[in-house]
Amino acid sequence: MTQKGNRGSVSPDEKSGDENGIFEIDNVIIRFAGDSGDGIQITGAIFSHDSAVVGHDISTLPDFPAEIRAPAGTLAGVSSFQLNFSSYDVHTPGDRPDVLVALNPAALKVHLKDLKHSGTLILNHDAFDATGLKKAGYELDPRNDGSLTGYQVYDFPITNLTVAAVESSWLSKKQAELSKNMFTLGIISWLYDRSLDALVERIEQLFSKKKPELAEANKLALQAGFNFADTVEVFTGRYRVSKADLPPGDYKRITGNEATALGFLAASELSGRDLFYASYPITPASDILHELSKLRHFGVRTFQAEDEIAAMGMALGAAWGGALGLTGTSGPGVALKSEFIGLAVMTELPVVIASIQRGGPSTGLPTKTEQADLLQAMFGRNGECPVPIVAPSTPGECFEMAIEAFRIAIKYMTPVFFLSDGYLANGSEPWRIPDQDELPDYEHNVCSVPEDYAPYQRDAETLARRWVVPGMPGLEHRIGGLEKEDVTGNVSYDSENHERMVGIRQAKVAGIAKDIPDLVVHGPQKGDLLVLGWGSTRGACRHAIENAQAKGYSVAGAQLRYLNPFPKNLGQVLSNFKYVLVPELNLGQLRLLLRAEYLVDIIGLNKVQGQPLLTSEVEEKIYQILDQNYPRAAQA
Amino acid sequence: MSVKAESVNTSKSKASSSYTKKDFTSDQNIRWCPGCGDYSILAQMQRVMPEICEEMDIPKENIVFVSGIGCSSRFPYYMNNYGFHTIHGRAPTIATGLRVSRPDLQVWIVTGDGDGLSIGGNHLMHCLRRNIDVKILLFNNRIYGLTKGQYSPTSEMGKKTKSSPFGTIEKPINPLSIAIASKASFIARAVDTDATNLRDILLKTARHRGSAFVEILQNCNVFNDKAFSSFTDKTVKEDRLIYLKDKEPITFGKNQEKALAMVTGESGLKEVGIVNTNEADVADILVHDESSPGTALAFLLAQLDEAEYPVPLGVFRNISKPLYGELLDEQITEVTNQKGKGEFFEHLRSGDIWTV
C-alpha cells in the first residue's frame, strides 16, 4: 500500500524538503472556488489537463450552479472545481481538499467547511470588502473573527496584482480583472512545481484564435502569479507530486460524456451501421449531443428533436430502418420517453437510451448528481416491460459500456438503458486509448432469412427476432404496440398468447445473463463484508475498501456494471459474505432489487445531497458494521 | 443508405411497373365498422399505389406506412407494405427518424384529428416546418371513434357527445391552418367519398418532395354520421364545394357561375365574398395559385367558415423547398470533404495525448 498520509498541505512544521526546498508528496486535492463569472471551471480544466499530461493520475469534480448567471458574489453563484492529482491510482476527486482557493467571500463561506484541518487557504484580499462580505452573508469578516484559525491562510490582493500585471495589454480594468483566475493558477503552479510551458500553450490553444488580447492577458497574469509566489517568500516550501504508475499506453483526459459519445461512435464502427442520435437538450446529457454533432464526417446523424418524446420516437424510427438508434437524456426525459420505450420492447427493436441521472424528483437538482433513477429505468413503464440496464462506474468506462449497450441491443433486439450520472458525465480522468484489438467483436446480426420467414420467429439461443428492415423485398410486414401473436407477429388479443409473449420477452432479457461477464470481486472472495456498489460510487467504495483492508479488515468490493439482468454469479457472491453493504446515492434502490431477487439482507449507505459519495463516509460505515458486530436485520 | 448488414433477397423483388391493387392488400381482416369512410380511403390508396410505383419507379418494399393510435391508425395493417402502428400522436417522430436515416424510402403517415391535432399536435407542426419528406394523411371525422364517441379538437363548438352532454365549450381547430402556419410545402384537402378527386390528390401527394399534408374529411357513420353532408351531399355539393384548380379563377356552382372575390365589406375593408361571375369585375375574382411563395391565399381559403362559404377541396399549396434530410446529407458530404472521411481510431487519438 502506498502511504497516503501526506496530502500536500503547506505546513510550516514539516521538514525542509530537498535542496530547492521542494517536498515530495503523493497526492494533492485542490479546490478552486469563486463566482460563476470568475472562470473557475476553465482554471480547473486547464490545471487538470496539465496534471494529467505531466503524468499524474487525476480525478476531477466540477460543481456549478444551475443558473447560468446567478447574482455575482452570492452564495448561489459560487462555482467550484476540485482536482485530485496523485502519484498513485486515484479513484475519486477526494473527499476534502488540501488546498482551497476562494476568490470571494461567498466561495469561502460555501467551501470552508470541507477544507482539511490545517489545510491551505488562498484568498483574494480584494474581494473581501464590505459589499462582498455582505453578499456572502458575513456579518463579521471571517479573516478576523477566528473562523480561519487552524488553516494556513494566504490573503493576497489577487485582483489588484492581476490588473497591474496585465497593464501592458490594452484591456479595460474590468476585463483585466477577469485574468485573476490565471494569476491564481500561477501561484498554484509555483507551489506544486509546475513548469508554465504547457499551461501557456493551453491558454494559447483556448484563447488565441477567438480573443488574442485575452490570451495575452492570461499569459501575463499566469506568469505574474508564478513570479509573485516565487518572490513573496510567505510559502515555506514547494511540493512535487511524483508521476503516477499508470499502465503503459497513450492517454488522454476524458470526461464521462465525451467517453460516452466515443463509445457510441465505436458501436457504429463495430456494427457497420450509421449512428442516429436524437435528443432534446437537458442537463447533464447535452454534451453527448454536442460531441456527436461534430461527427458529420463519420456519417453520424444528430437530430435536436422538438421534445423528449420525439427524440425517442426518432431513435426508434431510425432503428426500424436499420441504423443504430440512440437517444440521450436525464430522468425527467426518461419519464416522457417511457411510453415509447414500451413500444420498443413490444416491437423488439434495438435502441439505446442513455440516461444521465441528476437530482430528482421533478426538475430537482439539474446540475447535481444522484443515482435515484435506477428503478425508473427498471420499472418505469406500463405493463411487464423488461429493459436491460448497463451502468458505467468511471468516466473512462462510459466508453466500454456504451459499446456494450449496443452489443446487447442488437444481439437481443431490445431497447437498452445506459445509466450514467452527472458525476461521471462531467468528471474526468486520464483514459488509456484502446487499440483496435481491445474492442469487442460485434456478432453481426446478418439477416439470413428463411423461406418461411415470420416477423416474430426467434433465434433459439438469444430469443431475438430478426432485424428485417423496410426495403427488404418479399418480407413486408407490420409491427406495432398491440400484442403480437407468437411467431407471426399479427395482432392478437388471445389471453394465452399474451401470457406466453410476456414470458418470452422476460426470458429474453433474463437470458442476457449468460452473455455478460461475471461480477469481479476485489479482495477476499469470502469474508466478513462485501461492499457492493454501482455506477459512480466506485471510486469512494474502492478507496474506502483499500483503507479498511490496510487496517486488516476482511472487506471485499465489487461494482455492478450490469443491473438488468444481474451477472449470473451475483447470488453466489452475496452468499460468500457475512454482511453486504450497498452504498448508493438514493434511498436504497439497488438494495431493494437485490433483496427481492436474492432474499439476502443488505445494509444500505444512502446519501441524497446531490454530491458524490465520500471515501470517509463509506469507510466509517465499514467500521461501524465490522467493529460493532452490526445486527443483521433477519436476526434483529 | 445505412443498411449494411442485411443480405437482401432481391429475387423476391417485383418490377415497380407490374403491381396491381392486390399487391397492396394485406391478409388481415379489416376491423373498421361497416360503412366507415376509412374503407373508401383504403381502397383508393390500394388502387393508386400501382400507378405511384410505376410513375416513380419505386418498389413496394420501399413504401412505408406509419400511424399513431385511433381508427385511422389501423390503416398500415391493411396495406401490404412495411408498416408501423406506433403510439398515440407520435407517428411523425418515428417517420422522421426513419426517413432521415433512410432516404431511399417513401414514407406515409396516417393520422386522425385526435391523434394528429390533440395529443400529437406538437410533432405535426415540427415535422411540417422542417420539411421532412413524409406524406401525412389526416383523416378528420371530428370525433373520437375508437374510444367510442368523445369530442375531438375539430368538433364544432357546442357539439353534444358522451364527454360533452351539454355541448362543448371550446372552439375547434382548423387542420389546414396549422399546416399553413407551419409552412408545409404541400397542403391539400379531399373527401373520403369523392373517389376520383381523392385518387388525384393521393397521386399528387406521392409526387411531392417534402412534407405533404392532406386533410381527408372522413365520415364516422357510428359516432358522428353526416358530419360533412351539409356540403358533400349530392344535392348540395355543386353549390357548396369548390374544386381548386391551379392558376384558374376560384369558381363553383353547377355552371361555375359563382366565384370568390375580394369585395368591400360593411366596414369599408376588403374581404372575401361570393359574386356572380357574369356580374363581377374579373379583376376582383380570386385566382388560385398553389405555388405562391406566400401563404395568404391558402390561409384565406382554409379559414372560410363552412356555414357561410363553400368548402374548398384540392391542392391549397404546393411549393418546392429544401428537404431536411437532403440538407443533413449535404452537411455530411460537406464536412466529409473538408475533414476527410472520419477514421475512428485516428479520431480516438485526436486532442492532447501523452504517453506513459
Short mmCIF file of N, CA, C and O in Angstrom, two decimals, chain A residues 434-517:
data_model
loop_
_atom_site.label_atom_id
_atom_site.label_comp_id
_atom_site.label_asym_id
_atom_site.label_seq_id
_atom_site.Cartn_x
_atom_site.Cartn_y
_atom_site.Cartn_z
N PRO A 434 -7.71 2.82 -26.19
CA PRO A 434 -7.62 1.39 -26.54
C PRO A 434 -7.15 1.17 -27.98
O PRO A 434 -7.36 2.01 -28.84
N ASP A 435 -6.50 0.05 -28.17
CA ASP A 435 -6.14 -0.36 -29.53
C ASP A 435 -7.32 -1.06 -30.16
O ASP A 435 -8.24 -1.51 -29.48
N GLN A 436 -7.24 -1.20 -31.46
CA GLN A 436 -8.33 -1.83 -32.22
C GLN A 436 -8.67 -3.22 -31.68
O GLN A 436 -9.83 -3.57 -31.52
N ASP A 437 -7.62 -4.00 -31.38
CA ASP A 437 -7.88 -5.39 -30.96
C ASP A 437 -8.43 -5.49 -29.54
O ASP A 437 -8.77 -6.58 -29.08
N GLU A 438 -8.51 -4.38 -28.84
CA GLU A 438 -9.07 -4.43 -27.49
C GLU A 438 -10.59 -4.27 -27.50
O GLU A 438 -11.25 -4.48 -26.49
N LEU A 439 -11.11 -3.83 -28.63
CA LEU A 439 -12.57 -3.64 -28.68
C LEU A 439 -13.26 -4.96 -28.99
O LEU A 439 -12.72 -5.80 -29.69
N PRO A 440 -14.45 -5.15 -28.44
CA PRO A 440 -15.14 -6.43 -28.64
C PRO A 440 -15.58 -6.60 -30.10
O PRO A 440 -15.74 -5.62 -30.82
N ASP A 441 -15.77 -7.84 -30.47
CA ASP A 441 -16.35 -8.14 -31.78
C ASP A 441 -17.86 -8.08 -31.67
O ASP A 441 -18.43 -8.69 -30.78
N TYR A 442 -18.49 -7.35 -32.55
CA TYR A 442 -19.95 -7.43 -32.57
C TYR A 442 -20.29 -8.63 -33.44
O TYR A 442 -19.77 -8.76 -34.54
N GLU A 443 -21.14 -9.50 -32.91
CA GLU A 443 -21.60 -10.57 -33.77
C GLU A 443 -22.63 -9.93 -34.69
O GLU A 443 -23.69 -9.55 -34.25
N HIS A 444 -22.25 -9.76 -35.92
CA HIS A 444 -23.14 -9.06 -36.84
C HIS A 444 -24.47 -9.80 -36.94
O HIS A 444 -24.51 -10.98 -37.18
N ASN A 445 -25.51 -9.04 -36.75
CA ASN A 445 -26.83 -9.65 -36.85
C ASN A 445 -27.23 -9.68 -38.31
O ASN A 445 -28.16 -9.02 -38.74
N VAL A 446 -26.46 -10.43 -39.09
CA VAL A 446 -26.76 -10.51 -40.51
C VAL A 446 -28.05 -11.31 -40.68
O VAL A 446 -28.20 -12.39 -40.13
N CYS A 447 -28.95 -10.70 -41.39
CA CYS A 447 -30.27 -11.31 -41.52
C CYS A 447 -30.30 -12.33 -42.63
O CYS A 447 -30.53 -11.98 -43.78
N SER A 448 -30.02 -13.57 -42.33
CA SER A 448 -30.28 -14.58 -43.35
C SER A 448 -31.71 -15.03 -43.09
O SER A 448 -32.05 -15.47 -42.00
N VAL A 449 -32.52 -14.84 -44.09
CA VAL A 449 -33.96 -15.01 -43.87
C VAL A 449 -34.43 -16.33 -44.48
O VAL A 449 -34.21 -16.59 -45.66
N PRO A 450 -35.08 -17.18 -43.68
CA PRO A 450 -35.55 -18.46 -44.21
C PRO A 450 -36.78 -18.27 -45.10
O PRO A 450 -37.43 -17.23 -45.07
N GLU A 451 -37.10 -19.31 -45.84
CA GLU A 451 -38.26 -19.28 -46.74
C GLU A 451 -39.56 -18.99 -45.98
O GLU A 451 -40.41 -18.25 -46.43
N ASP A 452 -39.66 -19.59 -44.79
CA ASP A 452 -40.90 -19.45 -44.03
C ASP A 452 -40.83 -18.28 -43.05
O ASP A 452 -41.40 -18.32 -41.98
N TYR A 453 -40.12 -17.23 -43.46
CA TYR A 453 -39.92 -16.09 -42.56
C TYR A 453 -41.22 -15.59 -41.95
O TYR A 453 -42.24 -15.43 -42.63
N ALA A 454 -41.17 -15.34 -40.63
CA ALA A 454 -42.26 -14.66 -39.96
C ALA A 454 -41.62 -13.64 -39.02
O ALA A 454 -40.56 -13.91 -38.43
N PRO A 455 -42.25 -12.49 -38.86
CA PRO A 455 -41.61 -11.38 -38.14
C PRO A 455 -41.21 -11.71 -36.70
O PRO A 455 -40.28 -11.15 -36.17
N TYR A 456 -41.96 -12.61 -36.05
CA TYR A 456 -41.65 -12.90 -34.65
C TYR A 456 -41.11 -14.32 -34.44
O TYR A 456 -41.22 -14.88 -33.36
N GLN A 457 -40.51 -14.86 -35.50
CA GLN A 457 -39.68 -16.06 -35.30
C GLN A 457 -38.47 -15.64 -34.49
O GLN A 457 -38.01 -14.51 -34.61
N ARG A 458 -37.92 -16.59 -33.71
CA ARG A 458 -36.82 -16.21 -32.82
C ARG A 458 -35.60 -17.10 -32.98
O ARG A 458 -35.72 -18.27 -33.31
N ASP A 459 -34.46 -16.50 -32.67
CA ASP A 459 -33.23 -17.27 -32.56
C ASP A 459 -33.36 -18.16 -31.32
O ASP A 459 -33.76 -17.69 -30.25
N ALA A 460 -33.03 -19.45 -31.48
CA ALA A 460 -33.26 -20.39 -30.39
C ALA A 460 -32.44 -20.01 -29.15
O ALA A 460 -32.90 -20.19 -28.02
N GLU A 461 -31.26 -19.48 -29.34
CA GLU A 461 -30.39 -19.20 -28.20
C GLU A 461 -30.71 -17.85 -27.55
O GLU A 461 -30.87 -17.75 -26.33
N THR A 462 -30.81 -16.82 -28.36
CA THR A 462 -30.99 -15.48 -27.78
C THR A 462 -32.46 -15.08 -27.64
O THR A 462 -32.77 -14.13 -26.96
N LEU A 463 -33.33 -15.79 -28.30
CA LEU A 463 -34.76 -15.45 -28.39
C LEU A 463 -35.01 -14.15 -29.14
O LEU A 463 -36.09 -13.56 -29.07
N ALA A 464 -33.99 -13.65 -29.83
CA ALA A 464 -34.17 -12.41 -30.58
C ALA A 464 -34.89 -12.68 -31.89
O ALA A 464 -34.70 -13.72 -32.52
N ARG A 465 -35.74 -11.73 -32.31
CA ARG A 465 -36.33 -11.84 -33.63
C ARG A 465 -35.37 -11.21 -34.64
O ARG A 465 -34.35 -10.64 -34.26
N ARG A 466 -35.65 -11.33 -35.92
CA ARG A 466 -34.73 -10.82 -36.93
C ARG A 466 -34.94 -9.33 -37.17
O ARG A 466 -36.07 -8.84 -37.10
N TRP A 467 -33.84 -8.68 -37.49
CA TRP A 467 -33.90 -7.24 -37.77
C TRP A 467 -34.14 -7.06 -39.27
O TRP A 467 -33.24 -6.69 -40.02
N VAL A 468 -35.36 -7.34 -39.68
CA VAL A 468 -35.74 -7.14 -41.09
C VAL A 468 -36.24 -5.72 -41.24
O VAL A 468 -37.13 -5.30 -40.50
N VAL A 469 -35.63 -4.97 -42.15
CA VAL A 469 -35.94 -3.55 -42.23
C VAL A 469 -36.68 -3.22 -43.54
O VAL A 469 -36.56 -3.95 -44.52
N PRO A 470 -37.44 -2.13 -43.54
CA PRO A 470 -38.11 -1.70 -44.77
C PRO A 470 -37.11 -1.63 -45.92
O PRO A 470 -35.96 -1.23 -45.73
N GLY A 471 -37.57 -2.04 -47.07
CA GLY A 471 -36.68 -2.07 -48.23
C GLY A 471 -36.27 -3.49 -48.59
O GLY A 471 -35.79 -3.73 -49.69
N MET A 472 -36.47 -4.43 -47.67
CA MET A 472 -36.14 -5.82 -47.99
C MET A 472 -37.35 -6.45 -48.69
O MET A 472 -38.41 -6.57 -48.09
N PRO A 473 -37.18 -6.84 -49.96
CA PRO A 473 -38.34 -7.28 -50.75
C PRO A 473 -38.91 -8.61 -50.27
O PRO A 473 -38.19 -9.48 -49.79
N GLY A 474 -40.19 -8.74 -50.40
CA GLY A 474 -40.86 -10.01 -50.11
C GLY A 474 -41.09 -10.26 -48.63
O GLY A 474 -41.69 -11.27 -48.27
N LEU A 475 -40.59 -9.39 -47.77
CA LEU A 475 -40.71 -9.63 -46.32
C LEU A 475 -41.59 -8.58 -45.64
O LEU A 475 -41.58 -8.44 -44.43
N GLU A 476 -42.36 -7.87 -46.45
CA GLU A 476 -43.18 -6.78 -45.90
C GLU A 476 -44.04 -7.30 -44.76
O GLU A 476 -44.67 -8.36 -44.87
N HIS A 477 -44.06 -6.55 -43.68
CA HIS A 477 -44.90 -6.91 -42.55
C HIS A 477 -45.18 -5.67 -41.72
O HIS A 477 -44.59 -4.61 -41.95
N ARG A 478 -46.08 -5.81 -40.77
CA ARG A 478 -46.47 -4.69 -39.95
C ARG A 478 -46.12 -4.98 -38.50
O ARG A 478 -46.29 -6.12 -38.03
N ILE A 479 -45.61 -3.94 -37.82
CA ILE A 479 -45.38 -4.08 -36.38
C ILE A 479 -46.13 -2.96 -35.67
O ILE A 479 -46.60 -2.02 -36.30
N GLY A 480 -46.21 -3.08 -34.36
CA GLY A 480 -46.94 -2.04 -33.64
C GLY A 480 -47.03 -2.36 -32.16
O GLY A 480 -46.47 -3.36 -31.68
N GLY A 481 -47.72 -1.52 -31.44
CA GLY A 481 -47.77 -1.64 -29.99
C GLY A 481 -48.82 -2.61 -29.47
O GLY A 481 -48.82 -2.95 -28.29
N LEU A 482 -49.72 -3.07 -30.34
CA LEU A 482 -50.70 -4.08 -29.90
C LEU A 482 -49.99 -5.42 -29.69
O LEU A 482 -48.99 -5.70 -30.33
N GLU A 483 -50.52 -6.21 -28.79
CA GLU A 483 -49.89 -7.51 -28.51
C GLU A 483 -49.75 -8.32 -29.80
O GLU A 483 -50.61 -8.28 -30.68
N LYS A 484 -48.62 -9.02 -29.87
CA LYS A 484 -48.29 -9.78 -31.07
C LYS A 484 -48.64 -11.25 -30.89
O LYS A 484 -48.43 -11.80 -29.80
N GLU A 485 -49.05 -11.84 -31.96
CA GLU A 485 -49.18 -13.29 -31.93
C GLU A 485 -47.78 -13.88 -32.02
O GLU A 485 -46.97 -13.41 -32.82
N ASP A 486 -47.52 -14.88 -31.20
CA ASP A 486 -46.24 -15.57 -31.22
C ASP A 486 -45.93 -15.99 -32.67
O ASP A 486 -46.83 -16.41 -33.40
N VAL A 487 -44.72 -15.85 -33.07
CA VAL A 487 -44.20 -16.22 -34.39
C VAL A 487 -44.67 -15.28 -35.51
O VAL A 487 -43.86 -14.62 -36.14
N THR A 488 -45.99 -15.19 -35.75
CA THR A 488 -46.44 -14.41 -36.90
C THR A 488 -46.32 -12.91 -36.68
O THR A 488 -46.13 -12.14 -37.62
N GLY A 489 -46.47 -12.48 -35.44
CA GLY A 489 -46.44 -11.05 -35.16
C GLY A 489 -47.73 -10.34 -35.51
O GLY A 489 -47.82 -9.13 -35.40
N ASN A 490 -48.75 -11.11 -35.89
CA ASN A 490 -50.05 -10.48 -36.15
C ASN A 490 -50.65 -9.98 -34.84
O ASN A 490 -50.34 -10.50 -33.77
N VAL A 491 -51.54 -9.00 -34.94
CA VAL A 491 -52.23 -8.52 -33.74
C VAL A 491 -53.01 -9.67 -33.12
O VAL A 491 -53.67 -10.43 -33.82
N SER A 492 -52.89 -9.80 -31.81
CA SER A 492 -53.60 -10.89 -31.15
C SER A 492 -54.10 -10.45 -29.78
O SER A 492 -53.35 -9.87 -28.99
N TYR A 493 -55.36 -10.71 -29.51
CA TYR A 493 -55.93 -10.42 -28.18
C TYR A 493 -56.12 -11.71 -27.38
O TYR A 493 -56.73 -11.70 -26.33
N ASP A 494 -55.57 -12.79 -27.88
CA ASP A 494 -55.72 -14.09 -27.23
C ASP A 494 -55.03 -14.09 -25.87
O ASP A 494 -53.87 -13.69 -25.75
N SER A 495 -55.74 -14.55 -24.84
CA SER A 495 -55.21 -14.43 -23.48
C SER A 495 -53.99 -15.31 -23.25
O SER A 495 -53.01 -14.89 -22.63
N GLU A 496 -54.03 -16.53 -23.76
CA GLU A 496 -52.88 -17.42 -23.55
C GLU A 496 -51.67 -16.97 -24.34
O GLU A 496 -50.53 -17.06 -23.88
N ASN A 497 -51.93 -16.47 -25.53
CA ASN A 497 -50.83 -15.93 -26.33
C ASN A 497 -50.17 -14.76 -25.59
O ASN A 497 -48.94 -14.64 -25.55
N HIS A 498 -50.99 -13.90 -25.00
CA HIS A 498 -50.45 -12.74 -24.27
C HIS A 498 -49.52 -13.19 -23.15
O HIS A 498 -48.40 -12.70 -23.01
N GLU A 499 -49.98 -14.18 -22.39
CA GLU A 499 -49.15 -14.65 -21.29
C GLU A 499 -47.83 -15.25 -21.80
O GLU A 499 -46.77 -15.04 -21.24
N ARG A 500 -47.94 -15.97 -22.92
CA ARG A 500 -46.74 -16.56 -23.50
C ARG A 500 -45.77 -15.47 -23.96
O ARG A 500 -44.57 -15.54 -23.72
N MET A 501 -46.30 -14.43 -24.58
CA MET A 501 -45.44 -13.36 -25.09
C MET A 501 -44.79 -12.57 -23.95
O MET A 501 -43.63 -12.18 -24.03
N VAL A 502 -45.54 -12.32 -22.89
CA VAL A 502 -44.96 -11.65 -21.72
C VAL A 502 -43.79 -12.48 -21.20
O VAL A 502 -42.72 -11.96 -20.88
N GLY A 503 -44.00 -13.79 -21.16
CA GLY A 503 -42.96 -14.71 -20.68
C GLY A 503 -41.74 -14.71 -21.59
O GLY A 503 -40.60 -14.70 -21.11
N ILE A 504 -41.97 -14.68 -22.88
CA ILE A 504 -40.84 -14.69 -23.84
C ILE A 504 -40.02 -13.41 -23.71
O ILE A 504 -38.79 -13.45 -23.66
N ARG A 505 -40.71 -12.29 -23.62
CA ARG A 505 -39.98 -11.01 -23.52
C ARG A 505 -39.14 -10.99 -22.24
O ARG A 505 -38.01 -10.50 -22.23
N GLN A 506 -39.71 -11.52 -21.16
CA GLN A 506 -38.98 -11.56 -19.89
C GLN A 506 -37.78 -12.52 -19.99
O GLN A 506 -36.68 -12.20 -19.57
N ALA A 507 -38.03 -13.68 -20.58
CA ALA A 507 -36.97 -14.70 -20.68
C ALA A 507 -35.83 -14.21 -21.56
O ALA A 507 -34.66 -14.50 -21.31
N LYS A 508 -36.18 -13.46 -22.59
CA LYS A 508 -35.14 -12.94 -23.50
C LYS A 508 -34.18 -12.04 -22.74
O LYS A 508 -32.95 -12.18 -22.86
N VAL A 509 -34.73 -11.13 -21.95
CA VAL A 509 -33.86 -10.22 -21.19
C VAL A 509 -33.11 -10.97 -20.10
O VAL A 509 -31.90 -10.77 -19.91
N ALA A 510 -33.79 -11.88 -19.42
CA ALA A 510 -33.12 -12.66 -18.36
C ALA A 510 -31.96 -13.47 -18.93
O ALA A 510 -30.92 -13.62 -18.29
N GLY A 511 -32.14 -13.94 -20.16
CA GLY A 511 -31.12 -14.78 -20.79
C GLY A 511 -29.82 -14.05 -21.10
O GLY A 511 -28.79 -14.69 -21.35
N ILE A 512 -29.86 -12.73 -21.09
CA ILE A 512 -28.64 -11.96 -21.35
C ILE A 512 -27.59 -12.23 -20.28
O ILE A 512 -26.39 -12.07 -20.51
N ALA A 513 -28.04 -12.70 -19.11
CA ALA A 513 -27.11 -13.01 -18.02
C ALA A 513 -26.03 -13.99 -18.47
O ALA A 513 -24.89 -13.95 -18.00
N LYS A 514 -26.39 -14.87 -19.41
CA LYS A 514 -25.41 -15.87 -19.90
C LYS A 514 -24.32 -15.21 -20.75
O LYS A 514 -23.31 -15.82 -21.05
N ASP A 515 -24.58 -13.99 -21.15
CA ASP A 515 -23.75 -13.35 -22.17
C ASP A 515 -22.99 -12.14 -21.63
O ASP A 515 -22.47 -11.34 -22.38
N ILE A 516 -22.98 -11.99 -20.30
CA ILE A 516 -22.24 -10.86 -19.70
C ILE A 516 -21.24 -11.41 -18.71
O ILE A 516 -21.42 -12.51 -18.18
N PRO A 517 -20.17 -10.67 -18.44
CA PRO A 517 -19.14 -11.20 -17.55
C PRO A 517 -19.64 -11.36 -16.12
O PRO A 517 -20.53 -10.63 -15.68
#
